Each structure stands twice: as C-alpha cells, then as structure tokens.
mmCIF file of N, CA and C in Angstrom:
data_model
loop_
_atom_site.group_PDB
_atom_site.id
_atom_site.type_symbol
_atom_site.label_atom_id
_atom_site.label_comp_id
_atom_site.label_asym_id
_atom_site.label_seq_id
_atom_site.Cartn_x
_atom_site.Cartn_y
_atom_site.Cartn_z
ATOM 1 N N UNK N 158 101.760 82.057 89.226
ATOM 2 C CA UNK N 158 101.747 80.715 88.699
ATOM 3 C C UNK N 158 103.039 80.434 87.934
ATOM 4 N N UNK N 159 103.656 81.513 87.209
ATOM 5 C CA UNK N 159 104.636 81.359 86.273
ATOM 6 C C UNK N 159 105.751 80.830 87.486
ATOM 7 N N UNK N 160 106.047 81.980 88.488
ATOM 8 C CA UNK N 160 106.791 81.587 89.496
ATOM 9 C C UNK N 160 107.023 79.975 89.822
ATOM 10 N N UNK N 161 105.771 79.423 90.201
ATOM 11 C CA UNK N 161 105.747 78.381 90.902
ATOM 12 C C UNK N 161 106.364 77.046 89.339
ATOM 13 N N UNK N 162 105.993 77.750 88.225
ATOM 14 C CA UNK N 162 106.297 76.781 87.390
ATOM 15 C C UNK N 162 108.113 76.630 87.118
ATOM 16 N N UNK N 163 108.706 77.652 87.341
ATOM 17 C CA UNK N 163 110.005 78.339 87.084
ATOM 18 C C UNK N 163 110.536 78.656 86.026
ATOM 19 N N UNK N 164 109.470 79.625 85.348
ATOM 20 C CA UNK N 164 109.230 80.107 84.358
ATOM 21 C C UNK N 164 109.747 81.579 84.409
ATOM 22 N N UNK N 165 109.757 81.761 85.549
ATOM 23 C CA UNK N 165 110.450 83.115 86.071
ATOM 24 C C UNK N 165 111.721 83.516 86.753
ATOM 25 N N UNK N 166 112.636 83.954 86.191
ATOM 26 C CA UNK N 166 114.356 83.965 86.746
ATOM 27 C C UNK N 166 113.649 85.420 87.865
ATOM 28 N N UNK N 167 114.162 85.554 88.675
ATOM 29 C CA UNK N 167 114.276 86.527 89.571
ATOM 30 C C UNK N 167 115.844 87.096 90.062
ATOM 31 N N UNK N 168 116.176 88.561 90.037
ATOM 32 C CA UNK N 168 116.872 88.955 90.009
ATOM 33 C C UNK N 168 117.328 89.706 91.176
ATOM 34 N N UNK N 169 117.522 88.152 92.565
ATOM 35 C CA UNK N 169 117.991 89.451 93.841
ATOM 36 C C UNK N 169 119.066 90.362 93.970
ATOM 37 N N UNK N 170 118.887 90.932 95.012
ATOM 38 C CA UNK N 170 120.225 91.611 95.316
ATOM 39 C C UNK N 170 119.617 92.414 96.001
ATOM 40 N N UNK N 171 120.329 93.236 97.131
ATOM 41 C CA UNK N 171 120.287 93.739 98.155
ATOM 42 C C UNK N 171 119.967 95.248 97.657
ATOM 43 N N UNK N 172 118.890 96.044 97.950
ATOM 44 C CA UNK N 172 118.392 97.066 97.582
ATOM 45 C C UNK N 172 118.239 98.278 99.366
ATOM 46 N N UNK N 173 118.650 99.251 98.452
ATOM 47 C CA UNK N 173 118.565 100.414 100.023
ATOM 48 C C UNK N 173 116.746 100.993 100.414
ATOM 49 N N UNK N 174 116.485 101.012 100.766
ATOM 50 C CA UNK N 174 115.267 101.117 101.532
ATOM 51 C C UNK N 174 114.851 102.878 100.780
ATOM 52 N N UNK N 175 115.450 103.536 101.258
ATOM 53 C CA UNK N 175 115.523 104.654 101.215
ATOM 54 C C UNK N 175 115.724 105.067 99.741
ATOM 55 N N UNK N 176 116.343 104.912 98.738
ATOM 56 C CA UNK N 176 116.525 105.151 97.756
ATOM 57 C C UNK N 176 115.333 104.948 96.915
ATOM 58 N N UNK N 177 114.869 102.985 97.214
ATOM 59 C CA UNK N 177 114.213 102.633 96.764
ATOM 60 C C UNK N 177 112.863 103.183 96.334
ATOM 61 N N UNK N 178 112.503 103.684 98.140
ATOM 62 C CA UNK N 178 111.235 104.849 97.634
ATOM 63 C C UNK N 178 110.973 106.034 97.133
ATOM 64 N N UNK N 179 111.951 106.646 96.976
ATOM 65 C CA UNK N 179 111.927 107.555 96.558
ATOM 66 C C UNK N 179 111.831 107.238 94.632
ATOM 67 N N UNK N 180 112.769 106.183 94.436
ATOM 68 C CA UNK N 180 112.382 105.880 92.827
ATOM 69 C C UNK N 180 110.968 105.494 92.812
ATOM 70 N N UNK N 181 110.302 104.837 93.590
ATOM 71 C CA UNK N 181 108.704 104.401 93.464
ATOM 72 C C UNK N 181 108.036 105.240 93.248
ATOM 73 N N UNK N 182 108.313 106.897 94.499
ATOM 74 C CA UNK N 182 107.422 107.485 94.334
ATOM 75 C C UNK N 182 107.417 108.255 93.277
ATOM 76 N N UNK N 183 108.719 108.700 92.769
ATOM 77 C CA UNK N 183 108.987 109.789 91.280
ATOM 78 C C UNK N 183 107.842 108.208 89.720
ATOM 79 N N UNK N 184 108.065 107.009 90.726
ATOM 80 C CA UNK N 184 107.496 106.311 89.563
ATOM 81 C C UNK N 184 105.823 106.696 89.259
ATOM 82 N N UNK N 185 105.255 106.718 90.396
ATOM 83 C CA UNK N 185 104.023 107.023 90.809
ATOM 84 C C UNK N 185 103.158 108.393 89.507
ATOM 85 N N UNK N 186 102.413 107.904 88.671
ATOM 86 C CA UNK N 186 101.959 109.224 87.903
ATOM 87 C C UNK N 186 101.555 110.679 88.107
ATOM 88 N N UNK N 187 102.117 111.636 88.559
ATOM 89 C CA UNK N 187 101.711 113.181 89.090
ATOM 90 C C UNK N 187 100.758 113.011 89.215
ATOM 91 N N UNK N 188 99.436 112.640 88.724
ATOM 92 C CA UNK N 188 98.164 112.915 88.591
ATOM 93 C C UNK N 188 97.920 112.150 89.675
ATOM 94 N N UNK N 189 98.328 111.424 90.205
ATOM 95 C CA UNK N 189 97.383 110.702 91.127
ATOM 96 C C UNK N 189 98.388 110.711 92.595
ATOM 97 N N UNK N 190 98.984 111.486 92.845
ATOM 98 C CA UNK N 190 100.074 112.257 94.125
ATOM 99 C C UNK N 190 99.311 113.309 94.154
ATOM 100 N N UNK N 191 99.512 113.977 93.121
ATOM 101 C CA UNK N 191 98.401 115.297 93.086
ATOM 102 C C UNK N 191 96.881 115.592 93.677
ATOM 103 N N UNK N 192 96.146 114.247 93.771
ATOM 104 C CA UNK N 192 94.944 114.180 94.094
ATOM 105 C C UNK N 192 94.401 114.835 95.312
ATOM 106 N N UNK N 193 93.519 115.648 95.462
ATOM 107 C CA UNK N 193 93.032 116.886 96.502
ATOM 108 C C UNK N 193 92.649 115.463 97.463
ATOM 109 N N UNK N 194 92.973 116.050 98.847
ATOM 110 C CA UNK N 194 92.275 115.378 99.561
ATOM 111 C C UNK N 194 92.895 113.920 99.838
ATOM 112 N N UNK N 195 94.119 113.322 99.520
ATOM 113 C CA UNK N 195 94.716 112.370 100.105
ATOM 114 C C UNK N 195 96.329 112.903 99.945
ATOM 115 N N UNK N 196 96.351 112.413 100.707
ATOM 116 C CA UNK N 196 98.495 112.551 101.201
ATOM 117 C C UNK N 196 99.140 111.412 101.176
ATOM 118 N N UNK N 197 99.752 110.809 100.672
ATOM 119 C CA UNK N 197 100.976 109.961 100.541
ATOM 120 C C UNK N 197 101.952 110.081 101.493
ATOM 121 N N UNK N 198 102.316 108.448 101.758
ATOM 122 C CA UNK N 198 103.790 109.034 102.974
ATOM 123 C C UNK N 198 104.600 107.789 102.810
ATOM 124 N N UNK N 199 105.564 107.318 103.113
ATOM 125 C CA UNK N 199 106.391 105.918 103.374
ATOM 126 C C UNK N 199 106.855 106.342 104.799
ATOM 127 N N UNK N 200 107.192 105.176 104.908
ATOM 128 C CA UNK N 200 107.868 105.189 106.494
ATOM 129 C C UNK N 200 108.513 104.380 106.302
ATOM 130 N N UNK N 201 109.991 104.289 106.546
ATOM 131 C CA UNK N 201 111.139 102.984 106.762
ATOM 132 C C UNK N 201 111.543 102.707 108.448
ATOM 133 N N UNK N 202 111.114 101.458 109.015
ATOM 134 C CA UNK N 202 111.839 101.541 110.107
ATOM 135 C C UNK N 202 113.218 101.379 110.306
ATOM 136 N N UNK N 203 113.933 102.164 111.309
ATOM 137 C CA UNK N 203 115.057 102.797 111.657
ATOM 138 C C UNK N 203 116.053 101.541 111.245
ATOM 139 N N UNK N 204 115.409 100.055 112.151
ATOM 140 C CA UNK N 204 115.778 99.056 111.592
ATOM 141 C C UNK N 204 116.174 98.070 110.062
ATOM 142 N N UNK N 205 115.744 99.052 110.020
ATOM 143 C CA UNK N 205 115.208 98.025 108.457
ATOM 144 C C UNK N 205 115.832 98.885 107.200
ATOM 145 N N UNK N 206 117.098 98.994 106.895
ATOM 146 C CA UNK N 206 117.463 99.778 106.038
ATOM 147 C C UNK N 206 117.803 99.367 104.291
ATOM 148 N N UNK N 207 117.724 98.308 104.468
ATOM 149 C CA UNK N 207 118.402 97.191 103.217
ATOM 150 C C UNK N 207 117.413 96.021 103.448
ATOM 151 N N UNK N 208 117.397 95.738 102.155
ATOM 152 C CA UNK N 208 116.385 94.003 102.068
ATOM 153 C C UNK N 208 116.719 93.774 100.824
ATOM 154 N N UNK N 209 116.963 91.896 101.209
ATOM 155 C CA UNK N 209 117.324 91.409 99.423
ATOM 156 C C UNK N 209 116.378 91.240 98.921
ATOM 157 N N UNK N 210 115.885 91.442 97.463
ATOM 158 C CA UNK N 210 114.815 91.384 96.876
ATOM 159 C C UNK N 210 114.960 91.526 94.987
ATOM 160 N N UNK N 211 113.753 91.198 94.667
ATOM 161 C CA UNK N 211 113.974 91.265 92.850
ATOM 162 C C UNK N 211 113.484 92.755 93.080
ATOM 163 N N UNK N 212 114.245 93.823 92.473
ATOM 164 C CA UNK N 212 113.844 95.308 93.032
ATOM 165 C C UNK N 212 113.186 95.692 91.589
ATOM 166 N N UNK N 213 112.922 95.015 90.378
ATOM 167 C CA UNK N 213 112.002 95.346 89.481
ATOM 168 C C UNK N 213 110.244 94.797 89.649
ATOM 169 N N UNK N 214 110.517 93.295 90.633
ATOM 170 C CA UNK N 214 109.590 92.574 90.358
ATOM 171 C C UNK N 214 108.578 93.390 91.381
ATOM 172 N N UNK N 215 109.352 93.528 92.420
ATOM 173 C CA UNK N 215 108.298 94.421 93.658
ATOM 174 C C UNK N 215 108.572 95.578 93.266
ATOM 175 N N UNK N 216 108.575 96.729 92.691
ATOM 176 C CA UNK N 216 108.605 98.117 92.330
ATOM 177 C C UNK N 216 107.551 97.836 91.182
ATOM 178 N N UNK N 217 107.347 96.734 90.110
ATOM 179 C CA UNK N 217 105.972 96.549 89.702
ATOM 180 C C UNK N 217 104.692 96.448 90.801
ATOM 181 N N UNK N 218 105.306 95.501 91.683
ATOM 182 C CA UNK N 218 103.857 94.591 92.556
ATOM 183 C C UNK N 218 103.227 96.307 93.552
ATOM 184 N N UNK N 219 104.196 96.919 93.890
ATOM 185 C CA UNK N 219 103.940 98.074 94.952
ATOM 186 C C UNK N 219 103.407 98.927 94.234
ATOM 187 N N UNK N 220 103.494 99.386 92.677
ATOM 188 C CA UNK N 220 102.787 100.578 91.893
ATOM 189 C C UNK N 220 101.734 99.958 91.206
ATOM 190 N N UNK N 221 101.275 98.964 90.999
ATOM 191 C CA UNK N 221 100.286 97.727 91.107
ATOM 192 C C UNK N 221 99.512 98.549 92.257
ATOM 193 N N UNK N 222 99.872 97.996 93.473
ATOM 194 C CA UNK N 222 98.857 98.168 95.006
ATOM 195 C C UNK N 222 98.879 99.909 94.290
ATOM 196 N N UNK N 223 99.836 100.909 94.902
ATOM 197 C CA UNK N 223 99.606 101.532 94.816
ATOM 198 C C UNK N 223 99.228 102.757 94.084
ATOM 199 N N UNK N 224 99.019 102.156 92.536
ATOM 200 C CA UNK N 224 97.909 102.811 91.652
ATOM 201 C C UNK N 224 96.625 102.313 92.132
ATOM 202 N N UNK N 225 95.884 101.186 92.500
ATOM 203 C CA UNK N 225 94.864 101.146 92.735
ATOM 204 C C UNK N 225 94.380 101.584 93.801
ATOM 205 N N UNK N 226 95.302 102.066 94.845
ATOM 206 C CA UNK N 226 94.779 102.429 95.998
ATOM 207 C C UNK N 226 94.443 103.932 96.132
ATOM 208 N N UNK N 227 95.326 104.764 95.468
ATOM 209 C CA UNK N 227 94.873 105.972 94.433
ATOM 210 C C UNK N 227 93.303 106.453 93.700
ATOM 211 N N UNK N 228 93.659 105.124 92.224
ATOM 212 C CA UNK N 228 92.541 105.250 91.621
ATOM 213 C C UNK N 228 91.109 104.835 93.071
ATOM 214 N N UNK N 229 91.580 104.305 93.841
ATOM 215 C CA UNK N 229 89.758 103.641 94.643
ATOM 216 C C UNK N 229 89.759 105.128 96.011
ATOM 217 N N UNK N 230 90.793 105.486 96.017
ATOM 218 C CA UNK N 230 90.371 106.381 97.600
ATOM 219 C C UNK N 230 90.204 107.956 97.226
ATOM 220 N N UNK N 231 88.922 108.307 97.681
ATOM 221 C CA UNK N 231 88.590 109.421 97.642
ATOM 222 C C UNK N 231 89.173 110.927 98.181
ATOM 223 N N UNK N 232 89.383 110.517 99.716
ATOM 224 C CA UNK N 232 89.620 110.711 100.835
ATOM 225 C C UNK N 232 90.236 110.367 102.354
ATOM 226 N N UNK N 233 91.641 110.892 102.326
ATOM 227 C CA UNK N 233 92.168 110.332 103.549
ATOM 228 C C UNK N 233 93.779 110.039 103.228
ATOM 229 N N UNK N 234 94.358 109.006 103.327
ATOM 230 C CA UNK N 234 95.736 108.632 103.494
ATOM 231 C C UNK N 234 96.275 107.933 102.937
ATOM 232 N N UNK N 235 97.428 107.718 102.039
ATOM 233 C CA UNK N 235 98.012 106.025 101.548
ATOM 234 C C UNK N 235 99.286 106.299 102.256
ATOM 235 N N UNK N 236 99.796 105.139 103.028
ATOM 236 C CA UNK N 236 101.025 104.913 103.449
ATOM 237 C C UNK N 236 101.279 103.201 103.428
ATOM 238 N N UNK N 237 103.087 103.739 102.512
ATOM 239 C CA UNK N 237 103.492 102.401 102.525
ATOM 240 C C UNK N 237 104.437 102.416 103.480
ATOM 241 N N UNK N 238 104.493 101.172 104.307
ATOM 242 C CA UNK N 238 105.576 100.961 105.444
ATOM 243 C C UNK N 238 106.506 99.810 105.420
ATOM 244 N N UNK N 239 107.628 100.370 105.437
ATOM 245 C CA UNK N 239 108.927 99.066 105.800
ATOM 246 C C UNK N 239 108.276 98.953 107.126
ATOM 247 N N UNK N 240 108.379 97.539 107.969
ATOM 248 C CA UNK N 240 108.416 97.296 108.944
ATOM 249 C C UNK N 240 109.232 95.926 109.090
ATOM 250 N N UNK N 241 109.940 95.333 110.087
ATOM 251 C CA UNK N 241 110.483 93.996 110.573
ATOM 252 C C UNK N 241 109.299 93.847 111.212
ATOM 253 N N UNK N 242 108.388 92.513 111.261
ATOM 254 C CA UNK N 242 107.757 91.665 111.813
ATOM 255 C C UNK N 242 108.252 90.580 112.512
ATOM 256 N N UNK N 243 108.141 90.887 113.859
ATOM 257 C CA UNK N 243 109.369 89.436 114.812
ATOM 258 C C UNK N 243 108.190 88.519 114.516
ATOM 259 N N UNK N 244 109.513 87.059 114.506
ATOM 260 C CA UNK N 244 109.408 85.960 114.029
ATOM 261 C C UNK N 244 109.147 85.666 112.981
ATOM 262 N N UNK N 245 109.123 86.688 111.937
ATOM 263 C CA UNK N 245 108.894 86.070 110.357
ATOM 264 C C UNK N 245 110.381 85.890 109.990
#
C-alpha cells in the first residue's frame, strides 16, 4: 500500500543472480537449513544471470516466503528458482 501511495523510494540497480543467493542463503537462520528431512536448493537459469531490482526490498520479500516455508514444511523440498517466463 505504502508503494502504491509513494511513500516508498526503491533502490534499483542491477544485481548478479548468483551472488545474490548465496547472500540469501548465508541470510537464512542455521536452524532452519539444518532441519532433518528437507533440503534446500536455488536454481538460476543459464539465461538469466542479472536482473534490475531493489536487492534489499526482495532479499526481505524472499526470507519472508522463505522462513515460512521452513517454519510450515515438515518434509520434502524448498527450491527457489530464477526462471525467464516468455512473454512477461
């Protein structure tokens, strides 16, 4: 909502794909990487190496998703994926 009011400066700039996750995942709390019974993974496509973006605002929104997806899954997998979607 703040967004839409322009209440919010956003700070792009072109961020490396690869780097990026790796700061997410060292962001990610041990305790919940650690968890028996699920595995963590990213995947960047080959394509997709750089994207402009606010790299604080989504490195909140992604440890957001992915603390809760942690705290809710028992069992099984979390993977986050770069992908290009044709025509978006």
């Amino acid at each position: 909502r703040r967004a839409e009011e322009g209440k919010i400066m956003l700070n792009v700039v072109e961020i490396d794909l690869v780097s990026f996750c790796i700061s997410l995942e060292n962001a990610i709390p041990h305790y919940l990487l650690e968890k028996p019974n699920i595995s963590f993974s990213t995947r960047i496509d080959p394509d997709l190496r750089t994207i402009s973006t606010d790299r604080y605002r989504l490195e909140q929104i992604l440890l957001n998703f992915l603390s809760n997806a942690f705290k809710n899954t028992n069992s099984g997998s979390i993977s986050l994926d770069f992908s290009i979607i044709n025509g978006a």
